[in-house]
Short mmCIF file of C-alpha atoms in Angstrom, two decimals:
data_model
loop_
_atom_site.label_atom_id
_atom_site.label_comp_id
_atom_site.label_asym_id
_atom_site.label_seq_id
_atom_site.Cartn_x
_atom_site.Cartn_y
_atom_site.Cartn_z
CA MET E 25 128.70 77.03 84.06
CA PRO E 26 126.95 79.46 86.07
CA LYS E 27 129.28 80.96 88.55
CA ASP E 28 128.80 78.70 92.82
CA TYR E 29 126.60 80.75 94.13
CA LEU E 30 127.05 78.59 97.22
CA THR E 31 131.15 77.91 97.35
CA GLU E 32 132.29 79.54 100.28
CA TYR E 33 129.44 77.82 102.44
CA GLU E 34 129.65 74.03 101.22
CA PRO E 35 126.52 72.60 101.68
CA LEU E 36 126.31 69.06 104.27
CA LEU E 37 125.31 66.19 102.99
CA THR E 38 124.56 63.24 104.55
CA LYS E 39 125.61 60.07 102.18
CA GLY E 40 122.20 57.84 101.23
CA GLY E 41 119.57 59.91 104.10
CA LYS E 42 117.11 60.59 102.60
CA ASN E 43 116.89 64.35 103.24
CA PRO E 44 120.13 66.59 102.82
CA LYS E 45 120.91 68.26 105.80
CA ARG E 46 122.09 71.88 104.13
CA LEU E 47 123.53 75.42 106.32
CA GLN E 48 121.13 77.90 107.72
CA PHE E 49 120.55 80.25 105.50
CA PRO E 50 120.09 81.16 101.81
CA ASN E 51 122.93 81.83 99.80
CA LYS E 52 122.74 85.23 97.34
CA PHE E 53 121.68 83.89 94.54
CA LEU E 54 118.88 83.25 96.42
CA LEU E 55 118.11 86.30 99.07
CA LEU E 56 118.25 87.70 95.07
CA ALA E 57 116.16 85.64 93.25
CA MET E 58 113.83 87.08 96.04
CA PHE E 59 113.74 90.15 95.83
CA SER E 60 113.68 89.85 92.02
CA THR E 61 110.12 87.78 92.28
CA CYS E 62 108.37 90.34 95.39
CA ILE E 63 109.82 93.03 94.47
CA GLY E 64 106.72 93.11 90.64
CA GLY E 65 105.03 90.47 93.14
CA THR E 66 103.41 90.59 96.87
CA PHE E 67 105.46 93.79 96.95
CA GLN E 68 103.60 95.74 94.29
CA CYS E 69 100.53 94.48 95.66
CA GLY E 70 101.07 95.33 99.10
CA TYR E 71 102.00 99.21 97.91
CA ASN E 72 98.31 99.30 95.80
CA ILE E 73 96.40 98.70 99.12
CA SER E 74 98.28 101.22 101.01
CA ILE E 75 98.68 103.73 98.60
CA ILE E 76 95.22 105.10 97.11
CA ASN E 77 93.78 105.68 101.08
CA SER E 78 96.29 109.03 100.80
CA PRO E 79 93.82 110.65 97.74
CA THR E 80 90.85 109.98 99.09
CA LYS E 81 89.18 113.33 99.12
CA TYR E 82 91.37 114.74 95.90
CA VAL E 83 90.25 111.84 93.98
CA GLN E 84 86.88 113.42 95.17
CA ASP E 85 87.09 116.63 94.03
CA PHE E 86 88.86 115.79 90.45
CA ILE E 87 85.33 112.74 90.07
CA ASN E 88 82.74 115.96 91.11
CA GLN E 89 85.16 118.77 89.21
CA THR E 90 84.40 115.61 85.99
CA TRP E 91 81.48 115.52 86.40
CA ARG E 92 79.84 118.61 86.49
CA GLN E 93 82.25 120.28 83.73
CA ARG E 94 81.47 116.91 81.68
CA TYR E 95 77.01 117.00 82.40
CA GLN E 96 77.20 121.37 83.67
CA THR E 97 75.18 119.55 87.60
CA GLU E 98 77.22 118.94 91.10
CA ILE E 99 77.77 114.88 91.28
CA SER E 100 74.86 113.75 93.81
CA ASN E 101 76.53 112.60 97.21
CA ASP E 102 74.99 109.00 96.13
CA GLY E 103 77.07 109.05 93.33
CA LEU E 104 79.64 110.47 94.42
CA THR E 105 80.28 107.06 96.85
CA LEU E 106 79.40 104.91 94.39
CA LEU E 107 81.47 105.74 91.96
CA TRP E 108 85.03 106.24 94.99
CA SER E 109 83.38 103.06 96.15
CA THR E 110 83.78 101.24 92.93
CA ILE E 111 87.19 102.38 92.41
CA VAL E 112 88.29 101.26 95.89
CA SER E 113 86.27 97.79 94.85
CA MET E 114 87.50 97.23 91.54
CA PHE E 115 91.18 96.08 92.85
CA THR E 116 89.24 93.58 95.00
CA ALA E 117 87.23 92.85 90.96
CA GLY E 118 90.86 91.88 89.65
CA GLY E 119 92.25 90.30 92.27
CA PHE E 120 89.34 87.35 92.31
CA ILE E 121 89.99 87.78 88.49
CA GLY E 122 94.26 87.12 88.07
CA VAL E 123 93.57 83.96 91.26
CA SER E 124 91.59 82.24 88.45
CA ILE E 125 93.68 82.63 85.35
CA GLY E 126 96.99 82.80 87.06
CA GLY E 127 96.82 78.72 88.12
CA ASN E 128 96.69 77.97 84.44
CA LEU E 129 98.80 79.83 83.51
CA SER E 130 101.56 79.22 86.06
CA VAL E 131 102.10 75.22 83.96
CA LYS E 132 101.13 77.86 80.99
CA LEU E 133 104.30 79.97 80.22
CA GLY E 134 105.39 79.12 83.46
CA ARG E 135 106.72 80.20 87.38
CA LYS E 136 109.19 82.02 85.50
CA GLY E 137 107.18 83.02 83.03
CA THR E 138 103.93 84.27 84.25
CA LEU E 139 105.20 87.00 87.08
CA LEU E 140 107.07 87.83 83.86
CA THR E 141 103.45 88.14 81.41
CA ASN E 142 102.22 90.35 84.77
CA ASN E 143 103.90 93.31 84.83
CA VAL E 144 101.71 94.28 81.67
CA PHE E 145 98.80 94.72 83.18
CA SER E 146 100.96 96.51 86.64
CA LEU E 147 101.97 98.94 83.20
CA LEU E 148 98.97 99.25 81.47
CA ALA E 149 96.96 99.91 85.08
CA SER E 150 100.69 102.38 86.11
CA LEU E 151 100.02 104.38 82.52
CA LEU E 152 96.15 104.33 82.92
CA MET E 153 95.48 106.05 86.10
CA GLY E 154 98.75 108.29 86.00
CA LEU E 155 96.82 109.97 82.82
CA SER E 156 93.59 110.44 84.49
CA SER E 157 93.65 113.69 85.53
CA ASN E 158 94.75 115.39 82.25
CA ALA E 159 92.71 112.98 80.29
CA GLY E 160 89.57 114.60 82.50
CA SER E 161 88.93 110.11 83.12
CA PHE E 162 87.87 109.09 86.25
CA GLU E 163 86.64 105.94 83.79
CA MET E 164 90.84 105.28 83.29
CA LEU E 165 91.04 105.00 87.23
CA ILE E 166 88.18 102.79 87.40
CA ILE E 167 90.13 100.65 84.81
CA GLY E 168 93.67 101.31 86.84
CA ARG E 169 92.23 99.98 89.51
CA LEU E 170 91.27 96.19 87.45
CA LEU E 171 94.27 95.80 85.89
CA ILE E 172 96.19 96.00 88.96
CA GLY E 173 93.69 93.71 91.06
CA ILE E 174 94.38 91.30 87.98
CA ASN E 175 98.50 92.08 88.66
CA ALA E 176 97.78 91.18 92.20
CA GLY E 177 95.64 88.11 91.93
CA ILE E 178 97.65 86.40 89.48
CA ALA E 179 101.02 87.82 91.80
CA LEU E 180 100.39 85.94 94.68
CA CYS E 181 98.88 81.89 93.14
CA VAL E 182 101.89 82.06 91.04
CA GLU E 183 104.84 84.01 93.50
CA PRO E 184 104.31 81.25 96.75
CA MET E 185 104.54 78.66 95.13
CA PHE E 186 108.16 79.66 92.35
CA LEU E 187 109.59 80.59 96.11
CA GLY E 188 108.30 77.35 97.21
CA GLU E 189 109.84 75.49 94.12
CA ILE E 190 113.56 76.89 93.82
CA ALA E 191 113.96 76.76 97.38
CA PRO E 192 116.01 73.71 99.56
CA THR E 193 113.58 71.28 101.55
CA SER E 194 115.85 74.40 104.61
CA LEU E 195 115.09 76.71 103.51
CA ARG E 196 111.79 76.90 101.96
CA GLY E 197 110.26 78.23 105.22
CA ALA E 198 112.35 81.56 104.95
CA MET E 199 112.52 82.05 101.77
CA GLY E 200 108.26 81.62 101.65
CA THR E 201 108.22 83.85 104.51
CA GLY E 202 109.07 86.92 101.25
CA SER E 203 105.87 86.80 101.01
CA SER E 204 104.29 88.78 103.76
CA ILE E 205 107.66 89.87 104.15
CA PHE E 206 106.96 92.07 100.64
CA LEU E 207 103.35 92.70 101.83
CA THR E 208 103.67 94.48 103.95
CA GLY E 209 106.79 96.12 102.99
CA GLY E 210 104.20 97.26 99.93
CA ILE E 211 101.83 98.64 102.90
CA LEU E 212 104.98 100.34 104.36
CA SER E 213 106.61 102.06 101.67
CA GLY E 214 102.77 103.00 100.16
CA GLN E 215 101.93 105.36 103.06
CA VAL E 216 105.55 106.56 103.46
CA MET E 217 104.98 107.68 99.33
CA GLY E 218 100.84 108.83 100.65
CA LEU E 219 103.01 111.14 103.46
CA LYS E 220 102.52 114.18 102.81
CA GLU E 221 106.34 115.44 102.60
CA LEU E 222 106.30 113.20 99.42
CA LEU E 223 103.54 113.21 97.69
CA GLY E 224 101.17 112.78 99.52
CA ARG E 225 99.77 116.36 98.46
CA GLU E 226 96.39 117.48 95.52
CA GLN E 227 98.26 118.36 92.78
CA TYR E 228 100.85 114.95 93.02
CA TRP E 229 97.42 112.08 93.56
CA PRO E 230 98.33 111.34 89.81
CA LEU E 231 102.12 110.63 90.39
CA LEU E 232 101.08 108.43 93.06
CA LEU E 233 99.11 106.20 91.68
CA SER E 234 101.49 106.25 88.49
CA THR E 235 104.37 104.72 90.97
CA THR E 236 103.52 101.78 90.47
CA CYS E 237 105.14 100.97 87.65
CA ILE E 238 108.71 101.58 89.53
CA PRO E 239 108.36 98.10 91.14
CA THR E 240 107.21 96.61 87.42
CA LEU E 241 110.62 98.26 86.61
CA LEU E 242 112.73 96.59 88.88
CA GLN E 243 111.67 93.43 88.84
CA LEU E 244 111.77 93.76 84.88
CA LEU E 245 115.31 94.17 84.70
CA LEU E 246 116.45 91.81 87.97
CA LEU E 247 114.50 88.62 87.01
CA PRO E 248 114.75 87.43 83.69
CA TRP E 249 119.08 86.55 84.54
CA PHE E 250 117.21 84.18 87.15
CA PRO E 251 116.48 80.08 86.41
CA GLU E 252 112.67 79.22 85.69
CA SER E 253 111.65 76.58 88.40
CA PRO E 254 114.07 73.71 87.89
CA ARG E 255 110.63 70.95 89.23
CA TYR E 256 107.97 72.65 86.40
CA LEU E 257 111.44 72.68 84.20
CA PHE E 258 111.32 68.26 84.50
CA ILE E 259 108.50 67.50 85.16
CA ASP E 260 106.35 69.46 84.05
CA ARG E 261 108.74 70.48 80.49
CA GLY E 262 110.55 67.33 80.88
CA ASP E 263 114.05 69.42 79.94
CA LYS E 264 117.28 67.85 82.60
CA GLU E 265 119.19 69.45 81.24
CA LYS E 266 118.35 73.11 81.64
CA CYS E 267 116.96 71.84 85.51
CA LYS E 268 119.80 71.07 86.11
CA LYS E 269 121.17 74.35 85.63
CA ALA E 270 118.77 75.39 86.82
CA LEU E 271 119.64 73.67 90.08
CA ASN E 272 122.68 74.73 89.46
CA GLN E 273 122.44 77.99 90.20
CA LEU E 274 120.27 78.22 92.55
CA HIS E 275 121.59 75.16 94.91
CA GLY E 276 125.80 75.40 93.30
CA SER E 277 127.71 72.42 92.33
CA ALA E 278 128.00 70.51 95.36
CA GLY E 279 124.20 69.84 96.33
CA SER E 280 122.74 69.14 93.30
CA ASP E 281 123.27 66.23 92.13
CA ILE E 282 121.01 64.78 94.95
CA VAL E 283 117.96 67.26 94.68
CA LEU E 284 118.14 65.59 91.17
CA GLU E 285 117.42 62.06 91.53
CA ASP E 286 114.48 63.27 93.85
CA ILE E 287 113.05 64.82 91.55
CA GLN E 288 113.90 62.80 88.44
CA LYS E 289 112.18 59.95 90.98
CA GLU E 290 109.30 62.22 91.17
CA LYS E 291 108.15 62.05 87.84
CA ASP E 292 109.25 58.89 87.19
CA ASN E 293 106.29 57.98 89.17
CA LEU E 294 104.00 61.07 87.90
CA VAL E 295 104.81 59.78 84.46
CA GLY E 296 101.08 60.04 82.59
CA PHE E 297 99.74 62.43 84.88
CA LYS E 298 98.80 66.25 84.69
CA ALA E 299 98.33 69.24 86.13
CA LYS E 300 94.87 69.07 88.27
CA LYS E 301 91.40 71.64 87.53
CA PRO E 302 90.33 73.56 90.40
CA TRP E 303 87.30 70.43 90.92
CA GLU E 304 89.36 68.43 90.39
CA LEU E 305 91.06 68.84 94.00
CA PHE E 306 87.68 68.87 95.44
CA ALA E 307 86.56 65.33 94.01
CA ASP E 308 89.83 63.75 95.47
CA ARG E 309 89.89 61.89 98.44
CA SER E 310 93.17 61.75 99.47
CA LEU E 311 93.80 66.44 98.91
CA ARG E 312 90.14 66.53 100.91
CA TRP E 313 91.75 68.13 104.91
CA GLN E 314 94.51 69.63 102.99
CA VAL E 315 91.94 71.36 100.03
CA ILE E 316 89.35 71.61 104.00
CA THR E 317 92.87 73.15 105.99
CA ILE E 318 93.83 75.89 102.39
CA ILE E 319 90.30 77.06 102.71
CA VAL E 320 89.51 77.22 106.32
CA LEU E 321 92.61 79.39 106.10
CA ASN E 322 92.00 81.53 103.49
CA ILE E 323 88.80 82.21 105.41
CA ALA E 324 90.58 82.76 108.26
CA GLN E 325 92.90 85.38 106.39
CA GLN E 326 90.84 88.21 105.45
CA LEU E 327 87.86 86.89 108.27
CA ASN E 328 90.52 87.41 111.76
CA GLY E 329 89.38 90.65 112.90
CA VAL E 330 93.01 93.10 111.13
CA ASN E 331 91.27 95.40 108.99
CA ALA E 332 88.38 96.23 111.62
CA MET E 333 91.40 97.10 114.01
CA TYR E 334 93.01 99.31 111.12
CA PHE E 335 89.61 100.26 110.91
CA TYR E 336 89.60 101.49 114.81
CA ALA E 337 93.58 102.66 114.74
CA ASP E 338 92.01 106.03 113.98
CA TYR E 339 89.54 106.41 115.85
CA LEU E 340 91.97 105.46 118.88
CA PHE E 341 94.48 107.33 118.17
CA ARG E 342 91.85 110.56 117.44
CA GLN E 343 91.09 109.37 121.48
CA ALA E 344 95.11 109.34 122.66
CA GLY E 345 95.83 112.94 121.94
CA ILE E 346 97.39 112.43 118.61
CA SER E 347 96.48 115.20 116.03
CA GLU E 348 94.04 114.76 113.24
CA ASP E 349 97.50 115.76 111.53
CA ASN E 350 99.27 113.38 112.81
CA ILE E 351 97.90 110.90 112.35
CA PRO E 352 99.53 109.87 108.70
CA TYR E 353 101.97 108.77 111.10
CA ALA E 354 100.75 106.12 113.91
CA THR E 355 98.58 104.69 110.47
CA VAL E 356 102.94 104.02 109.02
CA GLY E 357 104.08 103.10 112.97
CA THR E 358 101.68 100.54 112.34
CA GLY E 359 102.54 99.60 108.87
CA ALA E 360 105.73 99.62 110.51
CA CYS E 361 105.10 97.25 113.00
CA GLU E 362 103.26 94.35 111.13
CA CYS E 363 106.46 95.05 108.32
CA LEU E 364 108.53 94.06 111.78
CA THR E 365 107.20 90.79 112.42
CA ALA E 366 106.64 89.33 109.01
CA LEU E 367 110.31 89.15 109.55
CA THR E 368 110.68 88.44 112.23
CA CYS E 369 108.86 85.21 111.94
CA GLY E 370 111.45 84.82 109.31
CA MET E 371 113.65 84.00 110.78
CA LEU E 372 111.62 82.22 112.90
CA VAL E 373 109.38 79.77 110.83
CA GLU E 374 112.30 77.04 110.93
CA SER E 375 113.35 77.18 113.93
CA LEU E 376 109.76 77.00 116.00
CA GLY E 377 107.59 75.32 112.66
CA ARG E 378 104.72 75.89 110.97
CA LYS E 379 102.32 75.03 113.29
CA VAL E 380 103.06 77.22 116.53
CA LEU E 381 103.65 80.15 114.40
CA ILE E 382 100.65 80.40 113.41
CA SER E 383 98.87 78.31 116.00
CA GLY E 384 99.88 80.59 118.35
CA GLY E 385 99.27 83.71 116.87
CA TYR E 386 95.89 83.01 116.29
CA LEU E 387 95.00 82.41 119.41
CA LEU E 388 97.01 85.69 120.75
CA MET E 389 94.67 87.64 118.40
CA SER E 390 91.75 86.20 119.98
CA ILE E 391 93.54 87.45 124.02
CA CYS E 392 94.28 90.50 121.69
CA CYS E 393 90.11 90.67 120.53
CA ILE E 394 89.81 90.36 124.05
CA LEU E 395 90.55 92.88 125.23
CA PHE E 396 89.97 95.32 122.81
CA THR E 397 86.79 94.78 123.12
CA VAL E 398 87.07 95.14 127.41
CA THR E 399 88.75 98.78 126.27
CA LEU E 400 86.33 99.93 123.82
CA ALA E 401 84.23 99.95 126.02
CA LEU E 402 85.84 101.26 129.15
CA GLN E 403 86.77 104.57 127.60
CA ASN E 404 85.36 106.92 128.66
CA VAL E 405 85.98 105.14 132.41
CA SER E 406 89.77 106.12 132.65
CA PRO E 407 92.53 108.23 130.31
CA VAL E 408 94.63 105.29 130.14
CA PHE E 409 92.00 102.87 129.15
CA PRO E 410 92.65 104.47 124.82
CA TYR E 411 96.56 104.42 125.59
CA LEU E 412 95.66 100.56 126.75
CA SER E 413 93.32 100.06 123.42
CA VAL E 414 96.40 101.70 121.31
CA ALA E 415 98.74 98.94 123.42
CA CYS E 416 95.74 96.18 121.82
CA VAL E 417 95.38 97.15 117.84
CA PHE E 418 99.60 97.26 117.64
CA ALA E 419 99.40 93.03 119.96
CA PHE E 420 97.10 92.46 117.17
CA VAL E 421 99.53 93.38 114.58
CA LEU E 422 102.05 91.96 115.46
CA SER E 423 100.42 88.29 116.17
CA PHE E 424 99.32 89.23 112.57
CA GLY E 425 102.55 89.77 111.38
CA LEU E 426 103.65 86.78 113.46
CA GLY E 427 101.51 83.75 112.67
CA PRO E 428 98.54 84.09 110.38
CA GLY E 429 100.49 86.61 107.99
CA GLY E 430 103.72 84.62 107.28
CA VAL E 431 102.51 81.29 107.58
CA THR E 432 99.25 80.50 105.46
CA ASN E 433 101.35 80.93 101.76
CA ILE E 434 103.39 78.67 102.99
CA LEU E 435 101.51 75.95 104.19
CA THR E 436 99.48 76.11 100.58
CA THR E 437 103.02 75.32 98.59
CA GLU E 438 104.00 72.79 101.40
CA MET E 439 100.34 70.90 101.44
CA PHE E 440 100.62 69.75 97.80
CA LYS E 441 102.74 67.95 95.01
CA GLN E 442 103.70 69.68 91.44
CA THR E 443 100.63 68.69 89.96
CA THR E 444 98.15 69.56 92.09
CA ARG E 445 99.89 73.14 93.15
CA PRO E 446 98.26 75.10 90.43
CA ALA E 447 95.67 74.62 91.44
CA ALA E 448 95.73 74.26 95.49
CA PHE E 449 96.51 78.39 94.71
CA MET E 450 93.52 78.50 92.98
CA ILE E 451 90.66 77.79 94.69
CA ALA E 452 93.59 79.72 98.13
CA GLY E 453 93.58 82.61 96.27
CA SER E 454 89.89 82.14 94.89
CA VAL E 455 88.57 82.04 99.27
CA ASN E 456 90.56 84.69 100.51
CA TRP E 457 90.01 87.49 97.10
CA LEU E 458 86.22 86.52 97.74
CA SER E 459 86.40 86.65 101.80
CA PHE E 460 88.14 90.51 101.08
CA PHE E 461 85.52 91.01 99.60
CA ILE E 462 83.14 90.21 101.87
CA ILE E 463 84.46 91.75 104.53
CA GLY E 464 84.80 94.75 102.66
CA LEU E 465 81.35 94.58 101.63
CA LEU E 466 79.29 94.43 105.52
CA PHE E 467 81.71 95.42 107.30
CA PRO E 468 80.27 98.75 108.18
CA PHE E 469 77.38 97.17 108.93
CA ILE E 470 78.65 94.82 111.16
CA VAL E 471 80.17 97.92 113.33
CA ILE E 472 77.03 99.46 113.13
CA GLY E 473 75.70 97.02 114.22
CA LEU E 474 78.33 96.10 117.11
CA GLU E 475 80.10 98.55 116.72
CA HIS E 476 82.82 97.73 118.89
CA TYR E 477 80.46 93.92 120.24
CA CYS E 478 82.05 92.98 116.79
CA PHE E 479 85.50 91.99 117.86
CA LEU E 480 84.14 89.15 119.56
CA VAL E 481 82.73 87.41 116.40
CA PHE E 482 86.64 88.03 115.28
CA PHE E 483 87.26 87.21 118.64
CA VAL E 484 85.82 83.82 118.14
CA VAL E 485 86.65 83.51 114.28
CA CYS E 486 90.60 83.46 116.00
CA LEU E 487 90.62 81.03 118.27
CA SER E 488 88.50 78.01 115.68
CA VAL E 489 90.66 78.45 113.60
CA GLY E 490 93.76 78.64 115.80
CA ILE E 491 92.10 74.81 117.83
CA TYR E 492 91.65 73.99 113.79
CA ILE E 493 95.35 73.94 113.07
CA ILE E 494 96.75 72.47 116.52
CA VAL E 495 94.42 69.06 116.28
CA VAL E 496 94.38 69.37 112.39
CA LEU E 497 97.45 70.49 110.67
CA PRO E 498 100.64 68.35 111.26
CA GLU E 499 103.73 70.38 111.24
CA THR E 500 105.62 70.33 107.63
CA LYS E 501 108.66 72.07 109.20
CA ASN E 502 111.93 71.02 107.46
CA LYS E 503 109.42 67.28 105.79
CA SER E 504 109.47 66.78 101.54
CA PHE E 505 105.84 67.89 99.12
CA VAL E 506 105.37 64.28 99.40
CA ASP E 507 105.56 63.19 103.07
CA ILE E 508 103.69 65.72 103.80
CA GLN E 509 101.32 64.72 101.85
CA LYS E 510 101.45 61.07 102.61
CA GLU E 511 100.89 62.52 107.05
CA PHE E 512 97.97 63.67 105.77
CA GLN E 513 96.78 61.11 104.81
CA SER E 514 97.27 58.33 107.82
CA ARG E 515 96.82 60.65 109.83
CA TRP E 516 92.71 60.94 108.60
CA ASN E 517 92.87 58.80 105.01
CA LYS E 518 92.87 56.29 105.94
CA GLU E 519 91.16 54.54 102.58
CA THR E 520 91.59 56.93 99.37
CA ASN E 521 90.48 56.89 96.12
CA SER E 522 94.29 59.03 94.35
CA ASP E 523 94.78 58.43 91.44
CA GLU E 524 98.34 59.46 92.96
CA ALA E 525 98.09 57.36 96.23
CA ASP E 526 100.90 54.68 94.76
CA PRO E 527 103.53 58.29 93.38
CA LEU E 528 103.35 58.43 97.47
CA LEU E 529 106.39 55.93 98.24
CA ILE E 530 108.77 59.24 96.73
CA SER E 531 110.49 60.90 98.15
CA THR E 532 112.07 64.44 96.94
CA SER E 533 114.34 66.81 98.83
CA LEU E 534 112.03 69.79 97.70
#
């Protein structure tokens, strides 16, 4: 029998109560499970988002040199720009592919099985990018970035689902913020590794890109020691014994019987139902507002202006008198700021709730957009305004990390049940990656056309989404997955034609 990691923290259970009440902190086993899951998932994604920025000039020089050796001529500026843009954008293309297959893989291979299998893409990418310089092949960089993008897409689809399913109800939000904490931690780590004191010099850029194998190896070493999602084992696979064993490992033997009973009730009500496809969610009227909500939230996560704020950060740092050599360290500061706010979000999400954090975050971001537009317009009026603009950058990043950055994935997990959750993550991830691609494509033209007034567009986005959340979204804290769906239906869907309407009478504590 696996060791009971809750022995020293005995769960407090109410007799005959609907939901077990647990002490508000995770046990050691759950913390290790979260680390093992996220280090090769969202941490890997964040790391590869930021790590490509530092060696930009060196990779472009490599492309120039390779082209000259092959064709005995210099590559044109347009050709160089096209190849570099292709290398960068392949990550987004791969992410879209990954999220498109992640949901189906999570049903066939299991949540844990999919995360472990996903590491094949990362190892291949690390090998290709690390050897590209010696091989004299920028094509290897393109393929490597595509593969690591697929890895990121699958991870962003499956990891939040897995964390939400292994966590007890009282800690589901805190566990869910693990994805954003490790994502921002990965971005910060990539920024630090790209400093000249570490691997930011020209001769080290292939090694820098190949370090993506480190979190992969850590996950392959640690994750196999942890169980598959109990809900997947019992509801999807029908393996009661493995489910019970997993619950004992994750929550302790004292509470596992009650949780197992609730999962059994849900399974009984889902007999004959299979995991739905994404297009089936659009046809299900009982899920209309949940689907609309995840689409709105995932579009807003990319179109809220946080990418534009990072774009302007370098310019503002120069305006504030920070030297060119010190700008990378200031950029690391913004990454550290976002990472700390993600940690803060994890500590507050169970006390303040999801709705307060995410709506408050968007409303604060809308205020920052106005202030930022004003301070940018007055840059030449007084020397104090560049510093106020820098303060707005940090305030905006803090607001994003405190709400939208940390809570969005949690809500995608909580608003759907076992049979609809994989498809929901496929929809949410596809929208997110597609929005990421569109903003990357159009943002330069928006900046050229509107200059700093582009933040008025982001003001409208942030304010609109903040109001939408206040009006449409119910609070999901300490509620079961089924209770949350029932609340959506009682609010918006007086009549439903869902074939799963009847099972909503049963509640589960997971």
